[in-house]
Short mmCIF file of C-alpha atoms in Angstrom, two decimals:
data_model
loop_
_atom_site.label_atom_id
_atom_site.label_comp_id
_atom_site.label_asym_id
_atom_site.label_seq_id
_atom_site.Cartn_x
_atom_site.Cartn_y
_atom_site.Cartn_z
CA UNK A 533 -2.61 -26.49 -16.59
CA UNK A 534 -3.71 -27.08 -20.02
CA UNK A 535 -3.64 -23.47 -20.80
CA UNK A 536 -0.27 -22.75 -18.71
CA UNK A 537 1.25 -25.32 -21.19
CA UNK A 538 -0.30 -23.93 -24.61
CA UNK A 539 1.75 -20.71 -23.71
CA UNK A 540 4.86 -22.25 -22.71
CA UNK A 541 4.44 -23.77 -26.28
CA UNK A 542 3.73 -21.15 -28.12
CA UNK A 543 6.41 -18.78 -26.71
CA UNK A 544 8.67 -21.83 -27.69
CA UNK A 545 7.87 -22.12 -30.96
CA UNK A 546 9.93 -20.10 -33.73
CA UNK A 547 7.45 -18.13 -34.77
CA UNK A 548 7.31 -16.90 -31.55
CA UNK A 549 6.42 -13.34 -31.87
CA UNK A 550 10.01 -10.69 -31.08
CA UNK A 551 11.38 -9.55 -28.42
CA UNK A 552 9.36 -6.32 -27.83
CA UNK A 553 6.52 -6.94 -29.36
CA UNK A 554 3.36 -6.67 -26.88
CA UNK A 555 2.54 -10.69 -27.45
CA UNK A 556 6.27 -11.29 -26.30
CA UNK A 557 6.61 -8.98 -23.37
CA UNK A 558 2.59 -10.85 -22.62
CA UNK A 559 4.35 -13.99 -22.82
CA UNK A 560 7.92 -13.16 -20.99
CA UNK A 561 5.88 -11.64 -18.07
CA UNK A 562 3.45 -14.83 -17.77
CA UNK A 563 6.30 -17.26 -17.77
CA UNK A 564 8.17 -14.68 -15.11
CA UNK A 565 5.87 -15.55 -13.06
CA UNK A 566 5.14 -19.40 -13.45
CA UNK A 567 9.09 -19.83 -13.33
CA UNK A 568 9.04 -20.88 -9.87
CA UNK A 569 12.62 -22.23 -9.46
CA UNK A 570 13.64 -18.71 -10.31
CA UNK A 571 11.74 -17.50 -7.80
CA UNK A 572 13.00 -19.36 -5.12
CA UNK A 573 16.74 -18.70 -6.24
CA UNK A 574 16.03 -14.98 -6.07
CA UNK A 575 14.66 -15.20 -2.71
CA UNK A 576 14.49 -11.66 -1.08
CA UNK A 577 16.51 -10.06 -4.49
CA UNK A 578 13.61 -8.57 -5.81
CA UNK A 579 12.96 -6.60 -2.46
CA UNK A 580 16.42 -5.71 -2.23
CA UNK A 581 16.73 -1.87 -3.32
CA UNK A 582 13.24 -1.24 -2.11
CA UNK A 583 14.40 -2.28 1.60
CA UNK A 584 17.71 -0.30 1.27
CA UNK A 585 15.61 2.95 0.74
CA UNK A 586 12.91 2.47 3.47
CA UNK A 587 15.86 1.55 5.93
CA UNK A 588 17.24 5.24 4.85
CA UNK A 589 13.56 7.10 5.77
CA UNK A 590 14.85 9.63 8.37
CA UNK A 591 12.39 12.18 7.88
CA UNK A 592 8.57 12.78 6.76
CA UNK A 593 10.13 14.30 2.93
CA UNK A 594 11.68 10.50 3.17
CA UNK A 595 8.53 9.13 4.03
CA UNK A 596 6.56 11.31 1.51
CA UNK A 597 9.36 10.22 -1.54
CA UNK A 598 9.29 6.14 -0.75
CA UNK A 599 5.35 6.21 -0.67
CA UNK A 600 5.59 7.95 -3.98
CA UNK A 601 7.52 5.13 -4.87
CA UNK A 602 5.89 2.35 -3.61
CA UNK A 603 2.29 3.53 -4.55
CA UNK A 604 4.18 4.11 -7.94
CA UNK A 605 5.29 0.67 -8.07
CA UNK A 606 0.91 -0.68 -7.06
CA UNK A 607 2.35 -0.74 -3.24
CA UNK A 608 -0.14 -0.44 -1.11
CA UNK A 609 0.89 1.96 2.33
CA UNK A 610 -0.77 4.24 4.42
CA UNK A 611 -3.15 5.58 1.77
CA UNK A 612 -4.44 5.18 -1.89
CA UNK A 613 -4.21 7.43 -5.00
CA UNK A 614 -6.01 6.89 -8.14
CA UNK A 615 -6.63 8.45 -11.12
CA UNK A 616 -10.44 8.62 -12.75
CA UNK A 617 -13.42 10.72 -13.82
CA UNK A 618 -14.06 13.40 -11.63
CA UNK A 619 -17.58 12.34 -9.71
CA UNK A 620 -18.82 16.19 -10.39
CA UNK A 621 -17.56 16.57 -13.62
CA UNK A 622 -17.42 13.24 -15.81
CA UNK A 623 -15.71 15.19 -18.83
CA UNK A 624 -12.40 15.41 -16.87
CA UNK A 625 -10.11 13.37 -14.88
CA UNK A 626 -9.30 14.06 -11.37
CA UNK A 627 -6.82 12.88 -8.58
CA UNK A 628 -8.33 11.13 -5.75
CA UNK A 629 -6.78 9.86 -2.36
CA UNK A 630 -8.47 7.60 -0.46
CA UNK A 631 -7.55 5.99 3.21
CA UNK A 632 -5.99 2.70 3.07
CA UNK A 633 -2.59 1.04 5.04
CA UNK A 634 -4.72 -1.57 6.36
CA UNK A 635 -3.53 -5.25 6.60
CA UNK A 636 -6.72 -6.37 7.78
CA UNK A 637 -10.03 -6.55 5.61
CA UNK A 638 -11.81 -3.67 7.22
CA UNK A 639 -11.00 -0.78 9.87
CA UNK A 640 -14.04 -2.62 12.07
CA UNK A 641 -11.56 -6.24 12.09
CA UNK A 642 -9.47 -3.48 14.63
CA UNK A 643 -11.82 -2.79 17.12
CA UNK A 644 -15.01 -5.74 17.28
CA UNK A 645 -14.80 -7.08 20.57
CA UNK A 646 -16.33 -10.05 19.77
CA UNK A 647 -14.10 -13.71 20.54
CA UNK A 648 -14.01 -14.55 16.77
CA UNK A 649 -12.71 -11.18 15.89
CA UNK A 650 -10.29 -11.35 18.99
CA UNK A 651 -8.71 -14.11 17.93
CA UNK A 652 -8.25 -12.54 14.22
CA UNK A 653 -6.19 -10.00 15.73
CA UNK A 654 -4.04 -12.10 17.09
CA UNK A 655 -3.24 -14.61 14.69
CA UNK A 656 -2.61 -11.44 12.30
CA UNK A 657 -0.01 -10.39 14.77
CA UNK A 658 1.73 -13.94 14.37
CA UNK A 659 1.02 -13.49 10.97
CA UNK A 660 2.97 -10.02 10.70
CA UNK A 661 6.14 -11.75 12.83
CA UNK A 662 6.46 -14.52 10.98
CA UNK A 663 6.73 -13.06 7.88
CA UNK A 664 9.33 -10.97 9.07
CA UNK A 665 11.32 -14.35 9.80
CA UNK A 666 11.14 -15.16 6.93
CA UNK A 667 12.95 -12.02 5.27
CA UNK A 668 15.89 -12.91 7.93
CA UNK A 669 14.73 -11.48 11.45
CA UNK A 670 15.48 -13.03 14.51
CA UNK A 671 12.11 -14.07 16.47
CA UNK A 672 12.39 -11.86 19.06
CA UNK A 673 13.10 -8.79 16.48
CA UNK A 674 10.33 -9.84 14.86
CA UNK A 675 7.78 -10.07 17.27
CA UNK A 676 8.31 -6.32 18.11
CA UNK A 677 8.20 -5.04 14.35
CA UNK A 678 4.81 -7.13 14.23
CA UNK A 679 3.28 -4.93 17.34
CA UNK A 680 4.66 -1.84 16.30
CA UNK A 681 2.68 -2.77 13.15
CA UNK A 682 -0.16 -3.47 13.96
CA UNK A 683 -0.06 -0.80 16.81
CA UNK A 684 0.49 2.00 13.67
CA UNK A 685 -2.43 0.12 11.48
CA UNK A 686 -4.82 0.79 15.06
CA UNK A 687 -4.14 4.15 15.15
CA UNK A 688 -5.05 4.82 11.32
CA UNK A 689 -7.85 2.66 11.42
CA UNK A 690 -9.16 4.57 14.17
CA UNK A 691 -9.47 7.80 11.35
CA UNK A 692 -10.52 5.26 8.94
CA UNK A 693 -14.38 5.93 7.47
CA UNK A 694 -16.85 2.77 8.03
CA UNK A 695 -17.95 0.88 5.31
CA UNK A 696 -21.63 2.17 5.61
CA UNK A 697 -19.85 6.11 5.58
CA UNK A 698 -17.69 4.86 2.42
CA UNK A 699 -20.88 4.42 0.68
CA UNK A 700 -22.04 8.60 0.82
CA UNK A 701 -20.46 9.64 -2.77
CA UNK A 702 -21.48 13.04 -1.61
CA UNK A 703 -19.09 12.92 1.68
CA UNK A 704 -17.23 10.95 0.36
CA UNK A 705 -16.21 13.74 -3.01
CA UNK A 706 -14.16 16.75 -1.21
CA UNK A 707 -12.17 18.67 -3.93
CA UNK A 708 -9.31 21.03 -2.84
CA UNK A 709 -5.71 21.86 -3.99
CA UNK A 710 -2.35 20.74 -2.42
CA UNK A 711 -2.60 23.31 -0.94
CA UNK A 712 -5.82 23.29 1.00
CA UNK A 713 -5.19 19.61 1.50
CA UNK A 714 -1.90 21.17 3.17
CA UNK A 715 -4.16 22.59 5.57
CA UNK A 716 -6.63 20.16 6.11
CA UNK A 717 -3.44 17.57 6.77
CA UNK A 718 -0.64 19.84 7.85
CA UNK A 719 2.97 18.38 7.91
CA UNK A 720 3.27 16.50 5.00
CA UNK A 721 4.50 18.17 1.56
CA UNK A 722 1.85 17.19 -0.68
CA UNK A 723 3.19 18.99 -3.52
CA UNK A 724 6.41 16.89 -3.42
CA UNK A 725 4.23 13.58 -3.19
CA UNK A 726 2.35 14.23 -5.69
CA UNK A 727 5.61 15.26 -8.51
CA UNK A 728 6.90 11.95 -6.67
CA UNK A 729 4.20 10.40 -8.20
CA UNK A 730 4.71 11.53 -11.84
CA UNK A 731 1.63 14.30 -11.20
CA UNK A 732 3.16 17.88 -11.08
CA UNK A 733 0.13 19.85 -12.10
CA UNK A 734 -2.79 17.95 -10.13
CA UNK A 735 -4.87 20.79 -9.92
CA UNK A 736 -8.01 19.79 -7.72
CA UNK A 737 -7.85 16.69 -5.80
CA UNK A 738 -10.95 14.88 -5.02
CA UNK A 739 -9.72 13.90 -1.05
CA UNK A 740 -12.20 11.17 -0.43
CA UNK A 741 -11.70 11.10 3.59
CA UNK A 742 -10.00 14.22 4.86
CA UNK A 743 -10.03 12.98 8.47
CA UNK A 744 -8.37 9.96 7.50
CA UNK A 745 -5.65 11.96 5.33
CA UNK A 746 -4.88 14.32 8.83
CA UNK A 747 -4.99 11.67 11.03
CA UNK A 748 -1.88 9.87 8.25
CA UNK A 749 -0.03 13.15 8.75
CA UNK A 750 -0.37 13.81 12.30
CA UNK A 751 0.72 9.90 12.08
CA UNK A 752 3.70 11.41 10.21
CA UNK A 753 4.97 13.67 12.36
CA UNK A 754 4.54 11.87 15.84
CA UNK A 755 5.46 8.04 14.62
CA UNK A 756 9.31 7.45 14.79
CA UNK A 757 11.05 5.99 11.42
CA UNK A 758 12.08 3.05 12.95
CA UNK A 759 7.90 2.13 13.17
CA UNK A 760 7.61 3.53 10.05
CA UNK A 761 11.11 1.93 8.37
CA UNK A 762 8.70 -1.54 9.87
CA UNK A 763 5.04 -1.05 8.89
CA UNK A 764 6.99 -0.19 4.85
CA UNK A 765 9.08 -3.28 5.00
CA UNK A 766 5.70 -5.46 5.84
CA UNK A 767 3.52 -3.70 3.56
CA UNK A 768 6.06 -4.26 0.59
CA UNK A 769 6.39 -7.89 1.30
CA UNK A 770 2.81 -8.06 1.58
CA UNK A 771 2.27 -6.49 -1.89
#
């Protein structure tokens, strides 16, 4: 608290430093976020543009644009790209994709049989629905969205590498173009995701699980947009 109210002084002061300086836009961002009020009055606002264009996904170039966007915007869906020294060659940088989508800690919270774990699953699923009250659902609507969910998490934590298999670098480090990862994961335009994403001359990609990346666009092609249009939606409130 004591800190929280040494900024909220000093961006009072006069001397406070100008709008667009990097202390300012530091200090207008912190207080963004501790202005809770105007949080509350915005409500879904923030959320509201985002939903309009995953409600529009019709097709998998929809799908491929709006995860552009969202991992753009530090969205987590479906899968992860980052950007980093290439594991075989630390004198260059390299795209990587790695699996990802998951609400749940681990692909193994999915599938452990045990009571403990059981019961994770299903308050999750509860979880899922009543978040989606609170963006305006009706109960019943969102009951369904929560199963189709976690029914499309299931299926790509089922491609999804172990933690103990996450830990091979060697596995783990498959470079190819966009176009061998075309290939490897037919169906999705991974040249278009990737300009999406501001990268138009990737090069070699470092595709950290390839079965997890084919099993996200067989996913693509088979999963209707309405599951889709709902596992987006919960993934960007979640964020």
């Amino acid at each position: 608290m004591g800190s929280e109210m040494c900024i909220r002084d000093r961006a009072s002061k006069v001397d406070a430093p100008p709008p667009g300086a990097s202390r300012r836009k530091l200090l207008d961002f912190y207080l963004s976020g501790m202005d809770t009020a105007a949080i509350e009055r915005d409500g879904m606002a923030p959320l509201r543009d985002l939903f309009e264009q995953i409600g529009g996904l019709r097709s998998r170039d929809d799908l491929v644009d709006i995860l552009a966007g969202l991992h753009r915007a530090g969205i987590g869906a479906a899968f992860a790209p980052e950007i980093g020294p290439d594991p075989g060659d630390s004198s260059n940088y390299i795209v990587a994709l790695y699996q990802g989508g998951l609400g749940l800690p681990d692909r193994d919270f999915y599938f452990n049989s045990d009571a403990r774990s059981r019961r994770w699953r299903q308050e999750y699923l509860q979880h899922v629905a009543r978040m989606f009250e609170l963006i305006g659902r009706a109960p019943a609507s969102a009951r369904i969205d929560a199963r189709r969910v976690v029914a499309l998490e299931t299926r790509l934590a089922r491609a999804a590498s172990t933690q103990v298999e996450r830990r091979d670098p060697v596995a783990n480090y498959n470079r190819m173009t966009s176009a061998e990862l075309s290939q490897r994961a037919p169906g999705v335009d991974w040249s278009r995701y990737l300009a999406e994403l501001g990268i138009e001359r990737a090069g070699q990609i470092n595709v950290a699980q390839p079965k997890f990346m084919a099993a996200f666009a067989r996913a693509a092609a088979e999963v209707p947009s309405g599951i889709w249009q709902a596992y987006l939606q919960w993934h960007a409130v979640r964020s």
